[in-house]
Amino acid sequence: MERPTAPSDGCWLHVTQPTAADLAAVRDFGIPTALLDHLADIDERPRVEHAGEFVLVVMNYPLRRDVAAGPPWRTLPLSLLLGPRGVVTISQAATPFLQPLLDGHVPGLATDRGSEFVLRVFWQLADACLRGLREINVGVESLENGLKRSIKNAEVLGLLDYQKSLTYFATGLKANELVLERLQRIPTLHWADQDQDLLDDVRVELRQAIEMVDIADRVLSDMMDAFASIVSNNLNSVMKVLTSVTILLAVPTLIASLYGMNVGLPGAHSPLAFAGIVALSVATCGALFFVFRRRNWL
C-alpha cells in the first residue's frame, strides 16, 4: 500500500487526536461539517449516518490502558467516513488494531470500495477484542491463584476491574453488530457479490467475540461471588487461630494472677507451690490445645 504525502482520490486518511490542521485536511475530502461535530466525544455511541454521498460509521474498538488508569481495557469510538474521494478514519486515541491495514499486511484491501473497507475494519476490530479477552483471562487466572490464600480485598477489586473491561467489550461489540446490520440498508454503499462471503465471515467473527465475552463475564461474576466467600472464610480461619492462641495465653496469666494475690491460698507455703502452678498451667493449656485441634481451630 502506497502512502501519499497529501490527500488524493482513492486514498485513506487516518487521523489520531485530530488538530485543527487535521480537520482542515479532512474537509478537503468534501465531508460535511455536520458529520464531524461528534469527534470530541469519547463516549459517542456506535451508529450509521449518511449525508449525500458520504457515510459516517461510528464503531467501538478496544484499547489497552495503563495499569493505574482503572480497568485494564475500555472501548473508544472510531469514526469511519466514506466518500467518493476516499476513506477517512478518526479517533481520539491510538488504534493498534488498524496497524495491519495501515502497514498493508492485509492483501486485497481497496480504499475505493467502501463496503469492503468497512468489513475489513470490522474484522480487525473483532479480532482485537478476542486478543484482549485472552489477555483478560490470563490476568483473571493470575488473580485466582492469589485469591485462594488472600484475606484482603485487593484481588477481588482486581477482578472487578476486569469485569468492567468485559462490560465495555460486551456493550461495544453488541452495538457494533447492530451497526453492521444497518450498513446493509445504506443506499450509498454498493454491496458486490464478492462482499457477501466477507460479510458472513465478519458476522461470524463478531458473534464469536460477543459469545466469548458473555461466557467470560458470567464466569467472572460467579468467580467473584465465590471468592468473596473464600476471602471471608480465610479471615474467619485467621480469627479462630488468633482467638485460640489468646485463650491459651490467658490461662497461665489467670492462674499466675490468682496465686499472686496477697491472701491466704491453698498450698501457698508448700515448697512445691511454684512447680504445681506451672504444672497446672501446662496441663490446662494442653487440654485446651487438644480441644482446639479436634475442632480444627488450630
CSV table of C-alpha atoms in Angstrom, one decimal:
chain,number,residue,atom,x,y,z
A,1,MET,CA,0.0,0.0,0.0
A,2,GLU,CA,1.4,3.4,-1.0
A,3,ARG,CA,1.5,6.3,1.4
A,4,PRO,CA,0.6,9.6,-0.3
A,5,THR,CA,2.1,12.8,1.0
A,6,ALA,CA,-1.2,14.7,0.5
A,7,PRO,CA,-4.9,13.8,0.2
A,8,SER,CA,-5.8,12.3,-3.2
A,9,ASP,CA,-8.6,10.5,-4.8
A,10,GLY,CA,-8.9,6.9,-3.5
A,11,CYS,CA,-6.6,7.4,-0.5
A,12,TRP,CA,-7.1,6.6,3.2
A,13,LEU,CA,-6.5,9.4,5.6
A,14,HIS,CA,-6.1,8.2,9.2
A,15,VAL,CA,-6.1,10.8,12.0
A,16,THR,CA,-5.4,10.3,15.7
A,17,GLN,CA,-6.2,13.0,18.2
A,18,PRO,CA,-7.1,15.4,15.3
A,19,THR,CA,-5.9,19.0,15.4
A,20,ALA,CA,-7.3,22.0,13.5
A,21,ALA,CA,-4.9,21.2,10.6
A,22,ASP,CA,-6.0,17.6,10.6
A,23,LEU,CA,-9.7,18.6,10.4
A,24,ALA,CA,-8.9,21.0,7.6
A,25,ALA,CA,-7.3,18.1,5.6
A,26,VAL,CA,-10.4,16.0,6.4
A,27,ARG,CA,-12.7,18.8,5.0
A,28,ASP,CA,-10.6,18.7,1.8
A,29,PHE,CA,-12.4,15.5,1.1
A,30,GLY,CA,-15.7,17.4,0.9
A,31,ILE,CA,-17.0,15.8,4.1
A,32,PRO,CA,-19.9,17.9,5.6
A,33,THR,CA,-19.2,19.6,8.9
A,34,ALA,CA,-22.4,18.0,10.4
A,35,LEU,CA,-20.7,14.6,10.2
A,36,LEU,CA,-17.7,15.9,12.2
A,37,ASP,CA,-19.4,17.5,15.2
A,38,HIS,CA,-19.1,14.4,17.4
A,39,LEU,CA,-15.3,14.0,17.2
A,40,ALA,CA,-14.5,15.3,20.6
A,41,ASP,CA,-17.0,13.0,22.4
A,42,ILE,CA,-15.1,9.9,23.6
A,43,ASP,CA,-18.5,8.4,24.7
A,44,GLU,CA,-20.0,8.6,21.3
A,45,ARG,CA,-22.2,5.5,20.6
A,46,PRO,CA,-21.8,3.3,17.5
A,47,ARG,CA,-24.1,4.4,14.8
A,48,VAL,CA,-24.5,4.9,11.0
A,49,GLU,CA,-25.4,8.2,9.3
A,50,HIS,CA,-25.2,9.4,5.7
A,51,ALA,CA,-25.4,12.8,4.1
A,52,GLY,CA,-25.5,12.9,0.3
A,53,GLU,CA,-22.6,10.7,-1.0
A,54,PHE,CA,-20.9,10.5,2.4
A,55,VAL,CA,-21.4,7.8,5.0
A,56,LEU,CA,-20.4,8.0,8.7
A,57,VAL,CA,-19.8,4.8,10.6
A,58,VAL,CA,-19.0,5.1,14.3
A,59,MET,CA,-17.8,1.9,16.0
A,60,ASN,CA,-16.3,1.0,19.3
A,61,TYR,CA,-12.8,-0.5,19.4
A,62,PRO,CA,-10.9,-1.9,22.4
A,63,LEU,CA,-7.9,0.0,23.9
A,64,ARG,CA,-5.4,-1.2,26.4
A,65,ARG,CA,-5.0,1.2,29.3
A,66,ASP,CA,-2.2,2.0,31.8
A,67,VAL,CA,-2.1,-0.1,35.0
A,68,ALA,CA,-3.0,2.9,37.2
A,69,ALA,CA,-5.8,4.1,35.0
A,70,GLY,CA,-8.5,1.8,36.3
A,71,PRO,CA,-10.0,-1.1,34.2
A,72,PRO,CA,-7.2,-2.5,32.0
A,73,TRP,CA,-9.4,-2.3,28.9
A,74,ARG,CA,-12.0,0.1,27.7
A,75,THR,CA,-13.7,0.9,24.4
A,76,LEU,CA,-13.4,4.2,22.4
A,77,PRO,CA,-15.2,5.4,19.3
A,78,LEU,CA,-13.6,5.2,15.9
A,79,SER,CA,-15.2,7.4,13.2
A,80,LEU,CA,-15.0,6.0,9.7
A,81,LEU,CA,-16.1,8.3,6.9
A,82,LEU,CA,-16.7,7.0,3.4
A,83,GLY,CA,-16.8,9.4,0.4
A,84,PRO,CA,-16.3,9.4,-3.3
A,85,ARG,CA,-12.7,10.7,-2.9
A,86,GLY,CA,-11.5,8.2,-0.3
A,87,VAL,CA,-11.8,7.0,3.2
A,88,VAL,CA,-11.1,8.8,6.5
A,89,THR,CA,-10.7,7.3,9.9
A,90,ILE,CA,-10.6,9.5,13.0
A,91,SER,CA,-10.0,8.5,16.7
A,92,GLN,CA,-9.1,10.3,19.9
A,93,ALA,CA,-6.5,7.6,20.9
A,94,ALA,CA,-4.2,5.1,19.4
A,95,THR,CA,-5.7,2.4,17.2
A,96,PRO,CA,-3.3,-0.5,17.2
A,97,PHE,CA,-5.9,-2.9,15.8
A,98,LEU,CA,-5.7,-0.9,12.5
A,99,GLN,CA,-2.0,-1.3,12.2
A,100,PRO,CA,-2.1,-4.4,9.9
A,101,LEU,CA,-4.3,-2.4,7.5
A,102,LEU,CA,-2.1,0.7,7.7
A,103,ASP,CA,1.0,-1.4,7.1
A,104,GLY,CA,-0.5,-3.1,4.0
A,105,HIS,CA,-0.4,-6.6,5.6
A,106,VAL,CA,-4.0,-7.3,4.6
A,107,PRO,CA,-3.9,-8.4,0.9
A,108,GLY,CA,-6.6,-7.1,-1.4
A,109,LEU,CA,-7.6,-4.1,0.7
A,110,ALA,CA,-9.2,-1.5,-1.5
A,111,THR,CA,-9.9,2.0,-0.2
A,112,ASP,CA,-12.0,2.8,-3.3
A,113,ARG,CA,-14.6,0.2,-2.3
A,114,GLY,CA,-16.2,1.5,0.9
A,115,SER,CA,-18.2,-1.7,1.7
A,116,GLU,CA,-15.2,-3.9,1.6
A,117,PHE,CA,-13.1,-1.5,3.6
A,118,VAL,CA,-15.7,-1.3,6.4
A,119,LEU,CA,-15.9,-5.1,6.6
A,120,ARG,CA,-12.1,-5.3,6.9
A,121,VAL,CA,-12.1,-2.8,9.8
A,122,PHE,CA,-14.9,-4.8,11.5
A,123,TRP,CA,-12.9,-8.0,11.1
A,124,GLN,CA,-9.7,-6.4,12.7
A,125,LEU,CA,-11.9,-5.0,15.5
A,126,ALA,CA,-13.4,-8.3,16.4
A,127,ASP,CA,-10.0,-10.0,16.3
A,128,ALA,CA,-8.6,-7.3,18.6
A,129,CYS,CA,-11.5,-7.9,21.1
A,130,LEU,CA,-10.7,-11.6,21.1
A,131,ARG,CA,-7.0,-10.9,21.8
A,132,GLY,CA,-7.9,-8.6,24.6
A,133,LEU,CA,-10.2,-11.2,26.0
A,134,ARG,CA,-7.4,-13.8,26.1
A,135,GLU,CA,-5.3,-11.3,28.0
A,136,ILE,CA,-8.1,-10.7,30.5
A,137,ASN,CA,-8.4,-14.4,31.0
A,138,VAL,CA,-4.7,-14.7,31.8
A,139,GLY,CA,-5.0,-11.9,34.3
A,140,VAL,CA,-8.0,-13.4,35.9
A,141,GLU,CA,-6.2,-16.8,36.3
A,142,SER,CA,-3.3,-15.0,38.0
A,143,LEU,CA,-5.6,-13.3,40.5
A,144,GLU,CA,-7.4,-16.6,41.1
A,145,ASN,CA,-4.2,-18.2,42.4
A,146,GLY,CA,-3.7,-15.3,44.8
A,147,LEU,CA,-7.3,-15.3,46.0
A,148,LYS,CA,-7.1,-18.8,47.3
A,149,ARG,CA,-4.8,-17.6,50.1
A,150,SER,CA,-5.9,-14.0,50.4
A,151,ILE,CA,-7.6,-12.3,53.3
A,152,LYS,CA,-7.7,-8.9,51.7
A,153,ASN,CA,-9.8,-7.3,49.0
A,154,ALA,CA,-7.0,-6.4,46.5
A,155,GLU,CA,-7.6,-9.4,44.3
A,156,VAL,CA,-11.4,-9.1,44.4
A,157,LEU,CA,-11.0,-5.4,43.3
A,158,GLY,CA,-8.7,-6.6,40.5
A,159,LEU,CA,-11.4,-9.0,39.3
A,160,LEU,CA,-13.9,-6.1,39.5
A,161,ASP,CA,-11.7,-4.1,37.1
A,162,TYR,CA,-11.6,-7.0,34.7
A,163,GLN,CA,-15.4,-7.3,34.9
A,164,LYS,CA,-15.7,-3.6,34.0
A,165,SER,CA,-13.5,-4.3,30.9
A,166,LEU,CA,-15.7,-7.2,29.9
A,167,THR,CA,-18.8,-4.9,30.3
A,168,TYR,CA,-17.1,-2.4,27.9
A,169,PHE,CA,-16.4,-5.2,25.5
A,170,ALA,CA,-19.9,-6.7,25.6
A,171,THR,CA,-21.6,-3.3,25.1
A,172,GLY,CA,-19.3,-2.2,22.3
A,173,LEU,CA,-19.5,-5.5,20.4
A,174,LYS,CA,-23.3,-5.7,20.5
A,175,ALA,CA,-23.6,-2.1,19.3
A,176,ASN,CA,-21.1,-2.8,16.5
A,177,GLU,CA,-23.2,-5.8,15.4
A,178,LEU,CA,-26.2,-3.6,15.1
A,179,VAL,CA,-24.2,-1.1,13.1
A,180,LEU,CA,-23.1,-3.9,10.7
A,181,GLU,CA,-26.7,-4.8,10.1
A,182,ARG,CA,-27.7,-1.3,9.4
A,183,LEU,CA,-24.9,-0.7,6.9
A,184,GLN,CA,-26.6,-3.1,4.5
A,185,ARG,CA,-29.6,-0.7,4.2
A,186,ILE,CA,-27.5,2.4,3.3
A,187,PRO,CA,-28.2,3.1,-0.4
A,188,THR,CA,-24.8,4.9,-0.8
A,189,LEU,CA,-22.9,1.7,-0.2
A,190,HIS,CA,-22.9,-0.7,-3.1
A,191,TRP,CA,-22.5,-4.3,-2.0
A,192,ALA,CA,-21.0,-6.5,-4.6
A,193,ASP,CA,-21.4,-10.3,-4.7
A,194,GLN,CA,-17.9,-10.8,-3.5
A,195,ASP,CA,-18.6,-8.8,-0.4
A,196,GLN,CA,-21.3,-11.3,0.8
A,197,ASP,CA,-18.7,-14.0,1.8
A,198,LEU,CA,-16.7,-11.5,3.7
A,199,LEU,CA,-19.8,-10.1,5.3
A,200,ASP,CA,-20.8,-13.6,6.5
A,201,ASP,CA,-17.3,-14.1,7.9
A,202,VAL,CA,-17.4,-10.8,9.7
A,203,ARG,CA,-20.8,-11.7,11.2
A,204,VAL,CA,-19.4,-15.0,12.5
A,205,GLU,CA,-16.3,-13.3,13.9
A,206,LEU,CA,-18.4,-10.6,15.7
A,207,ARG,CA,-20.8,-13.2,17.0
A,208,GLN,CA,-18.0,-15.4,18.3
A,209,ALA,CA,-16.4,-12.4,20.1
A,210,ILE,CA,-19.8,-11.5,21.7
A,211,GLU,CA,-20.4,-15.0,22.9
A,212,MET,CA,-16.9,-15.4,24.3
A,213,VAL,CA,-17.2,-12.1,26.2
A,214,ASP,CA,-20.6,-13.2,27.6
A,215,ILE,CA,-19.2,-16.5,28.7
A,216,ALA,CA,-16.1,-14.8,30.3
A,217,ASP,CA,-18.4,-12.3,32.0
A,218,ARG,CA,-20.7,-14.9,33.5
A,219,VAL,CA,-17.7,-17.0,34.7
A,220,LEU,CA,-16.1,-13.9,36.3
A,221,SER,CA,-19.3,-12.9,38.0
A,222,ASP,CA,-19.7,-16.4,39.6
A,223,MET,CA,-16.0,-16.4,40.5
A,224,MET,CA,-16.2,-13.0,42.3
A,225,ASP,CA,-19.1,-14.3,44.3
A,226,ALA,CA,-17.3,-17.5,45.2
A,227,PHE,CA,-14.0,-15.7,46.1
A,228,ALA,CA,-15.8,-13.1,48.2
A,229,SER,CA,-16.9,-16.0,50.3
A,230,ILE,CA,-13.4,-17.5,50.3
A,231,VAL,CA,-11.8,-14.3,51.5
A,232,SER,CA,-14.4,-14.2,54.3
A,233,ASN,CA,-13.7,-17.8,55.2
A,234,ASN,CA,-9.9,-17.2,55.2
A,235,LEU,CA,-10.4,-14.2,57.5
A,236,ASN,CA,-12.6,-16.3,59.8
A,237,SER,CA,-9.9,-19.0,59.9
A,238,VAL,CA,-7.3,-16.4,60.9
A,239,MET,CA,-9.6,-15.1,63.6
A,240,LYS,CA,-10.1,-18.6,65.0
A,241,VAL,CA,-6.4,-19.1,65.3
A,242,LEU,CA,-5.8,-15.8,66.9
A,243,THR,CA,-8.7,-16.3,69.4
A,244,SER,CA,-7.4,-19.8,70.3
A,245,VAL,CA,-3.9,-18.5,70.9
A,246,THR,CA,-5.3,-15.7,73.0
A,247,ILE,CA,-7.2,-18.2,75.2
A,248,LEU,CA,-4.1,-20.4,75.6
A,249,LEU,CA,-2.0,-17.4,76.7
A,250,ALA,CA,-4.8,-16.2,79.0
A,251,VAL,CA,-5.0,-19.4,81.1
A,252,PRO,CA,-1.4,-19.2,82.6
A,253,THR,CA,-1.9,-15.5,83.1
A,254,LEU,CA,-5.1,-16.1,85.0
A,255,ILE,CA,-3.6,-18.8,87.2
A,256,ALA,CA,-0.5,-16.7,88.0
A,257,SER,CA,-2.7,-13.7,88.8
A,258,LEU,CA,-4.7,-15.7,91.3
A,259,TYR,CA,-1.7,-17.0,93.1
A,260,GLY,CA,0.0,-13.7,93.1
A,261,MET,CA,-2.6,-12.1,95.4
A,262,ASN,CA,-1.6,-11.2,99.0
A,263,VAL,CA,-4.1,-13.5,100.6
A,264,GLY,CA,-4.0,-17.0,102.0
A,265,LEU,CA,-4.2,-19.5,99.2
A,266,PRO,CA,-4.2,-23.4,99.4
A,267,GLY,CA,-0.6,-24.7,99.1
A,268,ALA,CA,0.9,-21.3,99.2
A,269,HIS,CA,3.5,-22.3,101.8
A,270,SER,CA,4.4,-25.6,100.1
A,271,PRO,CA,7.9,-25.9,98.6
A,272,LEU,CA,6.2,-27.4,95.5
A,273,ALA,CA,3.8,-24.5,95.1
A,274,PHE,CA,5.6,-23.0,92.0
A,275,ALA,CA,6.0,-26.4,90.3
A,276,GLY,CA,2.4,-27.1,91.0
A,277,ILE,CA,1.3,-23.8,89.4
A,278,VAL,CA,3.4,-24.4,86.4
A,279,ALA,CA,2.1,-28.0,86.0
A,280,LEU,CA,-1.5,-26.8,86.4
A,281,SER,CA,-0.9,-24.1,83.7
A,282,VAL,CA,0.7,-26.6,81.3
A,283,ALA,CA,-2.0,-29.2,81.9
A,284,THR,CA,-4.8,-26.7,81.3
A,285,CYS,CA,-3.2,-25.3,78.2
A,286,GLY,CA,-2.5,-28.8,76.9
A,287,ALA,CA,-6.2,-29.8,77.4
A,288,LEU,CA,-7.4,-26.7,75.6
A,289,PHE,CA,-4.9,-27.2,72.8
A,290,PHE,CA,-6.2,-30.7,72.3
A,291,VAL,CA,-9.8,-29.5,72.2
A,292,PHE,CA,-9.0,-26.7,69.7
A,293,ARG,CA,-7.1,-29.2,67.5
A,294,ARG,CA,-10.1,-31.5,67.5
A,295,ARG,CA,-12.3,-28.7,66.4
A,296,ASN,CA,-9.7,-27.6,63.7
A,297,TRP,CA,-9.3,-24.2,65.3
A,298,LEU,CA,-5.5,-24.6,65.3
